[in-house]
Amino acid sequence: MTIDQFNFAGKKAIVRVDFNVPLDENGNVTDDTRIRGALPTLKKILADGGAVIMMSHMGKPKGKVNPKLSLKQIIPAVSKALGVDVKFAPDCANASEEAAALKMGEALLLENLRYYPEEEGKPVGVEKGTPEYDEAKKAMKASQKEFAKKLASYADAYVMDAFGTAHRKHASTAVIDEFFDKDSRMLGYLMEKEVKAVDAVLGNIKRPFVAIMGGSKVSTKIGIIENLLGKVDKLILCGGMTYTFAKAHDGKIGNSIVELDKLDVALGVEELAKKNGVELVLGSDCTATNGLDFGTMTVKEGSEIITCPAIDVPEGFEGVDAGPESQKDFAKAIEGAKTILWNGPAGVFECDEFTAGSRAIGEAIAKATKEGAFSLIGGGDSVACVNKFGLADQVSYISTGGGALLEAIEGKVLPGVAAINE
């Protein structure tokens, strides 16, 4: 069943959206990309003459109520985007009254799903690996099913449209499905677009295929890196992981972020690239500072900002962005590409002094896209980059999923997609 085949007239649809959007200190939405991404699905339901019940998580409240992570804060932003005064249910597991009172053409947003540990299905307060944990896990599985059943009871149809959580077997993404028959559960427009975008990158590769992997740690990206080394022609590795590679070659990295237990992994990546004939592009130089305040994302007064080789960062300094030579190397590697995947920034782009590396990548991708490449940007930081640099409309597709995108590209089955098809 696809959303286009289903007529929502007179029906209530519960939609798993991904409204885990960034907020400022006053609770205002600072980037509404994910809200806008859900609009086609939500508007289709309302246009058919149906009612929509939206459910989402925000942050990691770990099964406890946290006012700072309340979805009530985003009601104004969602109402404005949807063009409907969105109602709010302050308890997602006890919203029967609000759901029953909902009229056709109206919209309701449930409170943060992760206020309940049943959403993620992880036992709370029990140490993993113990007999007690195994028992608690069984009990939690039963509770998770009941939680999903309660959510399902609010509606006549279920729509999965949260690609960002499709890789998780949560109550709202992969358990709720069993309480709807196959003709009343479906993927939303955003999910369909995401699946097609991944297929455009991996199922219909046009070469040269260039992937850019950034971020702080090799460990969080090793699976995707190894998988890509069997598919791409060029792989650019940037961001914090640069210094793990530099250290693996006995480089001096000052106070730069490093995974000392992953040095052999870094060397293994280089060997695999060589074996597969993949051009591996690493930053040769970097921008470093001795005064970045990560709390405020500002450079402390009186601090120094220098350019130095990535394998020779002075003591007391840390690499925080790709240097001028690295920027040129990255742009040159992207030039002429026909398929491009970007996940992860080249530096601490949140600080205005250290945006040059990520900007160079974004502008090179935009140029290649203009010349006919298919470019897929995924991951919250990469999306924030293209938005910050005003390049969002100059790339082919911006994915709303980070982890889900990476797992899909790794070739893993996404529970949120599989459950719809079962």
Short mmCIF file of C-alpha atoms in Angstrom, two decimals:
data_model
loop_
_atom_site.label_atom_id
_atom_site.label_comp_id
_atom_site.label_asym_id
_atom_site.label_seq_id
_atom_site.Cartn_x
_atom_site.Cartn_y
_atom_site.Cartn_z
CA MET A 1 0.00 0.00 0.00
CA THR A 2 1.30 3.44 -0.90
CA ILE A 3 0.00 6.70 0.48
CA ASP A 4 -1.26 7.71 -2.99
CA GLN A 5 -3.47 4.61 -3.15
CA PHE A 6 -5.09 5.26 0.21
CA ASN A 7 -8.09 7.56 0.68
CA PHE A 8 -8.05 9.10 4.15
CA ALA A 9 -11.56 10.60 3.89
CA GLY A 10 -13.32 10.15 7.23
CA LYS A 11 -10.31 8.41 8.77
CA LYS A 12 -7.79 9.28 11.45
CA ALA A 13 -4.19 8.55 10.56
CA ILE A 14 -1.40 8.30 13.09
CA VAL A 15 1.85 9.39 11.48
CA ARG A 16 5.34 8.72 12.82
CA VAL A 17 7.16 11.92 11.94
CA ASP A 18 10.66 13.03 12.90
CA PHE A 19 10.23 16.35 14.66
CA ASN A 20 13.48 16.03 16.60
CA VAL A 21 14.40 19.56 15.56
CA PRO A 22 17.01 21.88 17.08
CA LEU A 23 15.77 24.49 19.55
CA ASP A 24 17.35 27.64 20.97
CA GLU A 25 17.47 28.47 24.69
CA ASN A 26 13.91 29.83 24.49
CA GLY A 27 12.48 26.72 22.88
CA ASN A 28 12.20 28.22 19.39
CA VAL A 29 12.87 26.00 16.37
CA THR A 30 16.14 27.03 14.72
CA ASP A 31 15.94 24.66 11.73
CA ASP A 32 12.56 23.42 10.50
CA THR A 33 13.89 21.15 7.72
CA ARG A 34 12.36 18.04 9.30
CA ILE A 35 9.01 19.71 9.84
CA ARG A 36 8.88 20.86 6.22
CA GLY A 37 9.89 17.38 5.10
CA ALA A 38 6.76 15.89 6.65
CA LEU A 39 4.31 18.40 5.14
CA PRO A 40 3.45 16.56 1.87
CA THR A 41 2.26 13.50 3.80
CA LEU A 42 0.37 15.47 6.44
CA LYS A 43 -1.30 17.71 3.86
CA LYS A 44 -2.34 14.73 1.74
CA ILE A 45 -4.20 13.24 4.72
CA LEU A 46 -5.97 16.51 5.50
CA ALA A 47 -6.75 17.23 1.83
CA ASP A 48 -8.41 13.81 1.54
CA GLY A 49 -10.76 14.78 4.35
CA GLY A 50 -8.99 12.91 7.13
CA ALA A 51 -7.53 13.86 10.51
CA VAL A 52 -3.89 13.54 11.43
CA ILE A 53 -2.25 12.47 14.68
CA MET A 54 1.49 13.16 14.74
CA MET A 55 3.91 11.32 17.01
CA SER A 56 7.62 11.92 17.41
CA HIS A 57 10.52 11.86 19.84
CA MET A 58 12.79 14.73 20.80
CA GLY A 59 16.25 14.29 22.23
CA LYS A 60 17.10 11.59 24.74
CA PRO A 61 14.94 11.94 27.87
CA LYS A 62 15.72 8.27 28.69
CA GLY A 63 12.21 7.34 29.71
CA LYS A 64 11.63 10.34 31.94
CA VAL A 65 9.65 13.56 31.56
CA ASN A 66 11.95 16.46 30.68
CA PRO A 67 10.23 19.82 30.00
CA LYS A 68 13.23 20.97 27.94
CA LEU A 69 12.45 18.15 25.50
CA SER A 70 8.69 18.69 25.33
CA LEU A 71 7.17 18.75 21.86
CA LYS A 72 4.74 21.38 23.10
CA GLN A 73 7.47 23.91 22.29
CA ILE A 74 7.21 23.23 18.56
CA ILE A 75 3.41 23.58 18.28
CA PRO A 76 3.66 27.16 16.87
CA ALA A 77 6.20 26.09 14.23
CA VAL A 78 4.20 23.01 13.18
CA SER A 79 0.92 24.96 13.09
CA LYS A 80 2.46 27.65 10.91
CA ALA A 81 4.03 25.14 8.51
CA LEU A 82 0.91 22.97 8.25
CA GLY A 83 -1.54 25.87 8.07
CA VAL A 84 -3.70 24.32 10.79
CA ASP A 85 -3.95 25.09 14.52
CA VAL A 86 -2.34 21.93 15.86
CA LYS A 87 -3.80 20.54 19.08
CA PHE A 88 -1.58 18.96 21.73
CA ALA A 89 -1.87 15.81 23.87
CA PRO A 90 0.39 16.17 26.96
CA ASP A 91 0.66 12.40 27.49
CA CYS A 92 1.25 10.26 24.40
CA ALA A 93 0.20 7.03 26.14
CA ASN A 94 -3.05 8.46 27.48
CA ALA A 95 -4.37 10.51 24.60
CA SER A 96 -7.59 8.59 23.91
CA GLU A 97 -9.80 11.58 24.73
CA GLU A 98 -7.86 14.00 22.53
CA ALA A 99 -7.80 11.48 19.67
CA ALA A 100 -11.52 10.74 19.97
CA ALA A 101 -12.38 14.45 19.97
CA LEU A 102 -10.34 15.10 16.83
CA LYS A 103 -12.51 16.11 13.88
CA MET A 104 -11.76 15.58 10.22
CA GLY A 105 -9.42 18.27 8.91
CA GLU A 106 -7.81 18.71 12.33
CA ALA A 107 -4.34 17.82 13.56
CA LEU A 108 -3.03 16.58 16.91
CA LEU A 109 0.55 16.27 18.14
CA LEU A 110 1.36 13.77 20.89
CA GLU A 111 3.93 14.51 23.59
CA ASN A 112 7.48 13.12 23.32
CA LEU A 113 7.31 9.35 22.79
CA ARG A 114 10.61 8.82 24.61
CA TYR A 115 9.16 10.04 27.89
CA TYR A 116 8.19 6.36 28.05
CA PRO A 117 11.02 3.77 28.07
CA GLU A 118 8.65 1.46 26.18
CA GLU A 119 9.20 3.53 23.02
CA GLU A 120 12.83 2.45 22.71
CA GLY A 121 12.20 -0.86 24.45
CA LYS A 122 15.31 -0.76 26.62
CA PRO A 123 15.19 -1.96 30.25
CA VAL A 124 15.82 0.87 32.71
CA GLY A 125 18.00 0.63 35.81
CA VAL A 126 19.34 -2.86 35.07
CA GLU A 127 22.91 -3.62 34.09
CA LYS A 128 23.31 -5.07 30.63
CA GLY A 129 24.71 -8.61 30.43
CA THR A 130 23.23 -9.78 33.74
CA PRO A 131 20.46 -12.42 34.24
CA GLU A 132 18.29 -9.62 35.63
CA TYR A 133 18.72 -7.70 32.39
CA ASP A 134 17.51 -10.67 30.32
CA GLU A 135 14.38 -10.93 32.44
CA ALA A 136 13.82 -7.19 32.32
CA LYS A 137 14.24 -7.27 28.55
CA LYS A 138 11.47 -9.89 28.20
CA ALA A 139 9.16 -7.83 30.38
CA MET A 140 10.01 -4.66 28.46
CA LYS A 141 9.24 -6.36 25.15
CA ALA A 142 5.72 -7.13 26.39
CA SER A 143 5.31 -3.58 27.72
CA GLN A 144 6.56 -2.15 24.42
CA LYS A 145 3.90 -4.12 22.56
CA GLU A 146 1.18 -2.76 24.85
CA PHE A 147 2.51 0.76 24.40
CA ALA A 148 2.41 0.36 20.60
CA LYS A 149 -1.11 -1.08 20.83
CA LYS A 150 -2.24 1.98 22.77
CA LEU A 151 -0.80 4.34 20.16
CA ALA A 152 -2.46 2.33 17.38
CA SER A 153 -5.85 2.56 19.11
CA TYR A 154 -6.04 6.28 18.36
CA ALA A 155 -6.30 5.85 14.58
CA ASP A 156 -7.65 3.94 11.58
CA ALA A 157 -4.42 3.99 9.57
CA TYR A 158 -0.68 4.17 10.21
CA VAL A 159 1.87 6.08 8.15
CA MET A 160 5.62 5.70 8.68
CA ASP A 161 7.31 8.90 7.56
CA ALA A 162 10.28 9.22 9.93
CA PHE A 163 13.32 8.09 8.00
CA GLY A 164 15.59 9.37 10.76
CA THR A 165 14.33 6.62 13.09
CA ALA A 166 13.64 3.90 10.52
CA HIS A 167 16.78 2.02 11.61
CA ARG A 168 15.42 1.60 15.14
CA LYS A 169 13.03 -1.14 16.24
CA HIS A 170 10.98 1.19 18.39
CA ALA A 171 7.32 0.94 19.36
CA SER A 172 6.27 3.74 17.01
CA THR A 173 8.40 2.60 14.06
CA ALA A 174 8.40 -1.20 13.94
CA VAL A 175 5.96 -2.60 16.52
CA ILE A 176 2.84 -0.50 15.94
CA ASP A 177 2.52 -1.91 12.41
CA GLU A 178 1.15 -5.25 13.60
CA PHE A 179 -1.98 -3.53 14.93
CA PHE A 180 -2.97 -2.37 11.43
CA ASP A 181 -3.78 -4.63 8.50
CA LYS A 182 -1.58 -4.44 5.39
CA ASP A 183 -4.08 -2.16 3.60
CA SER A 184 -3.99 0.51 6.30
CA ARG A 185 -0.25 0.81 6.97
CA MET A 186 2.08 2.53 4.54
CA LEU A 187 5.16 4.65 3.99
CA GLY A 188 4.72 8.39 3.70
CA TYR A 189 6.03 10.58 0.89
CA LEU A 190 9.22 11.47 2.75
CA MET A 191 10.07 7.81 3.38
CA GLU A 192 9.44 6.98 -0.27
CA LYS A 193 11.72 9.82 -1.37
CA GLU A 194 14.44 8.73 1.05
CA VAL A 195 14.36 5.12 -0.14
CA LYS A 196 14.49 6.27 -3.78
CA ALA A 197 17.40 8.64 -3.02
CA VAL A 198 19.44 5.84 -1.48
CA ASP A 199 18.64 3.67 -4.48
CA ALA A 200 19.78 6.47 -6.80
CA VAL A 201 23.14 6.46 -5.04
CA LEU A 202 23.66 2.73 -4.65
CA GLY A 203 21.31 1.04 -7.08
CA ASN A 204 22.05 3.18 -10.10
CA ILE A 205 25.59 4.44 -9.61
CA LYS A 206 26.88 6.86 -12.22
CA ARG A 207 30.64 7.24 -12.10
CA PRO A 208 32.83 8.72 -10.87
CA PHE A 209 31.23 8.10 -7.44
CA VAL A 210 32.69 10.30 -4.69
CA ALA A 211 31.78 9.97 -1.02
CA ILE A 212 32.73 12.44 1.70
CA MET A 213 32.71 11.14 5.27
CA GLY A 214 33.29 13.63 8.07
CA GLY A 215 32.68 13.74 11.77
CA SER A 216 34.76 13.23 14.87
CA LYS A 217 35.23 9.48 15.14
CA VAL A 218 36.36 6.66 12.87
CA SER A 219 34.55 4.16 15.11
CA THR A 220 31.09 5.54 14.36
CA LYS A 221 31.68 5.47 10.60
CA ILE A 222 33.85 2.37 10.09
CA GLY A 223 31.00 0.16 8.86
CA ILE A 224 29.89 2.67 6.24
CA ILE A 225 33.50 3.46 5.26
CA GLU A 226 34.32 -0.21 4.65
CA ASN A 227 31.10 -0.66 2.69
CA LEU A 228 31.76 2.41 0.56
CA LEU A 229 35.28 1.25 -0.25
CA GLY A 230 33.65 -1.49 -2.29
CA LYS A 231 31.53 1.00 -4.24
CA VAL A 232 33.17 4.42 -4.63
CA ASP A 233 35.92 5.71 -6.88
CA LYS A 234 37.08 8.34 -4.39
CA LEU A 235 36.58 8.63 -0.63
CA ILE A 236 37.27 11.87 1.21
CA LEU A 237 37.75 11.45 4.97
CA CYS A 238 37.68 14.69 6.97
CA GLY A 239 36.68 16.20 10.29
CA GLY A 240 37.93 14.89 13.62
CA MET A 241 38.80 11.47 12.25
CA THR A 242 41.65 13.17 10.35
CA TYR A 243 43.76 13.12 13.50
CA THR A 244 43.29 9.40 14.16
CA PHE A 245 44.73 8.77 10.69
CA ALA A 246 47.53 11.28 11.35
CA LYS A 247 48.37 9.61 14.68
CA ALA A 248 48.39 6.20 12.98
CA HIS A 249 51.38 7.51 11.00
CA ASP A 250 53.11 8.76 14.16
CA GLY A 251 52.00 12.32 13.50
CA LYS A 252 51.95 15.03 16.16
CA ILE A 253 48.35 16.08 16.72
CA GLY A 254 48.53 18.31 19.80
CA ASN A 255 45.22 18.29 21.64
CA SER A 256 43.19 17.19 18.60
CA ILE A 257 40.48 14.57 19.03
CA VAL A 258 41.84 11.06 18.51
CA GLU A 259 40.83 7.42 19.00
CA LEU A 260 44.04 5.77 20.12
CA ASP A 261 42.41 2.34 20.07
CA LYS A 262 41.48 2.75 16.40
CA LEU A 263 44.90 3.45 14.88
CA ASP A 264 45.05 -0.06 13.38
CA VAL A 265 41.54 0.46 11.99
CA ALA A 266 42.71 3.64 10.25
CA LEU A 267 45.66 1.82 8.69
CA GLY A 268 43.29 -0.98 7.67
CA VAL A 269 41.06 1.53 5.87
CA GLU A 270 44.07 2.79 3.92
CA GLU A 271 45.03 -0.76 2.94
CA LEU A 272 41.49 -1.63 1.87
CA ALA A 273 41.28 1.53 -0.24
CA LYS A 274 44.55 0.61 -1.95
CA LYS A 275 43.38 -2.97 -2.51
CA ASN A 276 40.09 -1.79 -4.05
CA GLY A 277 41.71 0.89 -6.21
CA VAL A 278 39.89 3.68 -4.39
CA GLU A 279 41.51 7.11 -4.20
CA LEU A 280 41.55 7.96 -0.50
CA VAL A 281 41.74 11.71 0.16
CA LEU A 282 42.80 12.85 3.64
CA GLY A 283 43.42 16.40 4.84
CA SER A 284 47.07 17.40 4.45
CA ASP A 285 46.77 20.56 6.54
CA CYS A 286 44.37 21.94 9.10
CA THR A 287 43.25 25.03 10.92
CA ALA A 288 44.06 24.72 14.61
CA THR A 289 43.44 26.82 17.70
CA ASN A 290 44.36 26.88 21.37
CA GLY A 291 41.16 28.55 22.49
CA LEU A 292 37.92 27.05 21.18
CA ASP A 293 35.12 27.10 23.75
CA PHE A 294 32.93 24.17 22.73
CA GLY A 295 30.20 25.30 25.12
CA THR A 296 29.60 28.60 23.35
CA MET A 297 31.23 27.64 20.03
CA THR A 298 33.37 30.75 20.15
CA VAL A 299 37.12 31.42 20.19
CA LYS A 300 38.32 32.73 23.53
CA GLU A 301 39.76 36.24 23.52
CA GLY A 302 43.54 36.28 23.10
CA SER A 303 43.64 32.80 21.55
CA GLU A 304 45.58 31.92 18.41
CA ILE A 305 44.30 30.42 15.16
CA ILE A 306 46.98 28.87 12.94
CA THR A 307 47.35 26.75 9.82
CA CYS A 308 49.64 23.73 10.12
CA PRO A 309 50.20 20.23 8.68
CA ALA A 310 47.61 17.73 9.96
CA ILE A 311 50.50 15.54 11.11
CA ASP A 312 52.27 18.36 12.96
CA VAL A 313 49.81 20.16 15.23
CA PRO A 314 51.66 22.05 18.02
CA GLU A 315 51.15 21.11 21.66
CA GLY A 316 48.26 22.99 23.20
CA PHE A 317 46.50 23.35 19.84
CA GLU A 318 43.74 21.24 18.33
CA GLY A 319 42.73 20.80 14.72
CA VAL A 320 39.25 22.22 14.19
CA ASP A 321 38.90 22.57 10.41
CA ALA A 322 40.43 21.54 7.11
CA GLY A 323 43.23 23.86 6.01
CA PRO A 324 43.53 25.74 2.68
CA GLU A 325 45.46 22.95 0.90
CA SER A 326 43.01 20.31 2.12
CA GLN A 327 40.11 22.43 0.87
CA LYS A 328 41.68 22.54 -2.60
CA ASP A 329 42.30 18.77 -2.54
CA PHE A 330 38.70 18.06 -1.51
CA ALA A 331 37.26 20.34 -4.22
CA LYS A 332 39.51 18.77 -6.85
CA ALA A 333 38.42 15.25 -5.81
CA ILE A 334 34.74 16.22 -6.13
CA GLU A 335 35.20 17.91 -9.50
CA GLY A 336 33.72 15.85 -12.33
CA ALA A 337 31.83 13.45 -10.01
CA LYS A 338 28.51 12.04 -11.23
CA THR A 339 27.34 10.56 -7.92
CA ILE A 340 28.11 12.25 -4.59
CA LEU A 341 27.34 11.28 -0.99
CA TRP A 342 28.19 13.64 1.88
CA ASN A 343 27.83 12.75 5.54
CA GLY A 344 29.66 14.73 8.20
CA PRO A 345 31.36 18.15 8.26
CA ALA A 346 35.05 18.92 7.76
CA GLY A 347 35.35 20.89 10.98
CA VAL A 348 33.62 22.71 13.82
CA PHE A 349 31.38 24.58 11.39
CA GLU A 350 29.14 25.79 14.22
CA CYS A 351 31.89 28.32 14.99
CA ASP A 352 32.04 30.93 12.22
CA GLU A 353 35.84 30.97 12.20
CA PHE A 354 35.94 27.30 11.23
CA THR A 355 33.43 26.95 8.39
CA ALA A 356 35.89 27.12 5.46
CA GLY A 357 36.48 23.38 5.10
CA SER A 358 32.81 22.40 5.13
CA ARG A 359 31.94 25.35 2.89
CA ALA A 360 34.56 24.27 0.33
CA ILE A 361 33.03 20.80 0.21
CA GLY A 362 29.47 22.16 -0.05
CA GLU A 363 30.35 24.58 -2.85
CA ALA A 364 32.22 21.87 -4.79
CA ILE A 365 29.20 19.58 -4.49
CA ALA A 366 26.87 22.36 -5.65
CA LYS A 367 29.09 22.97 -8.68
CA ALA A 368 29.23 19.27 -9.57
CA THR A 369 25.44 19.02 -9.17
CA LYS A 370 24.96 21.92 -11.55
CA GLU A 371 27.10 20.00 -14.04
CA GLY A 372 24.88 16.91 -13.81
CA ALA A 373 25.88 14.96 -10.71
CA PHE A 374 23.34 13.39 -8.33
CA SER A 375 24.21 14.60 -4.83
CA LEU A 376 22.81 13.17 -1.62
CA ILE A 377 23.45 15.04 1.63
CA GLY A 378 22.66 13.19 4.86
CA GLY A 379 23.15 13.60 8.59
CA GLY A 380 22.09 16.50 10.79
CA ASP A 381 25.43 18.32 10.68
CA SER A 382 25.80 18.07 6.91
CA VAL A 383 22.24 19.31 6.43
CA ALA A 384 22.94 22.18 8.83
CA CYS A 385 26.04 22.98 6.75
CA VAL A 386 24.24 23.29 3.42
CA ASN A 387 21.50 25.33 5.07
CA LYS A 388 24.00 27.63 6.78
CA PHE A 389 25.87 28.20 3.52
CA GLY A 390 22.68 28.73 1.49
CA LEU A 391 23.32 25.69 -0.71
CA ALA A 392 20.22 23.62 0.06
CA ASP A 393 18.60 24.32 -3.30
CA GLN A 394 21.83 23.56 -5.17
CA VAL A 395 22.09 19.85 -4.29
CA SER A 396 19.95 16.97 -5.54
CA TYR A 397 18.56 15.63 -2.29
CA ILE A 398 18.86 16.36 1.43
CA SER A 399 18.13 13.36 3.64
CA THR A 400 16.42 13.83 6.99
CA GLY A 401 18.12 10.73 8.37
CA GLY A 402 21.62 10.37 9.76
CA GLY A 403 22.00 6.91 11.25
CA ALA A 404 19.21 5.51 9.08
CA LEU A 405 20.87 6.77 5.93
CA LEU A 406 24.20 5.26 6.91
CA GLU A 407 22.65 1.88 7.72
CA ALA A 408 20.69 1.89 4.47
CA ILE A 409 23.88 2.60 2.54
CA GLU A 410 25.63 -0.14 4.53
CA GLY A 411 23.02 -2.46 3.08
CA LYS A 412 21.23 -3.14 6.37
CA VAL A 413 17.48 -3.77 6.49
CA LEU A 414 15.67 -0.87 8.16
CA PRO A 415 13.07 -2.16 10.68
CA GLY A 416 10.81 0.81 10.00
CA VAL A 417 10.60 -0.14 6.33
CA ALA A 418 10.56 -3.91 6.82
CA ALA A 419 7.64 -3.76 9.27
CA ILE A 420 5.44 -2.01 6.70
CA ASN A 421 6.16 -4.74 4.15
CA GLU A 422 5.72 -7.75 6.43
#
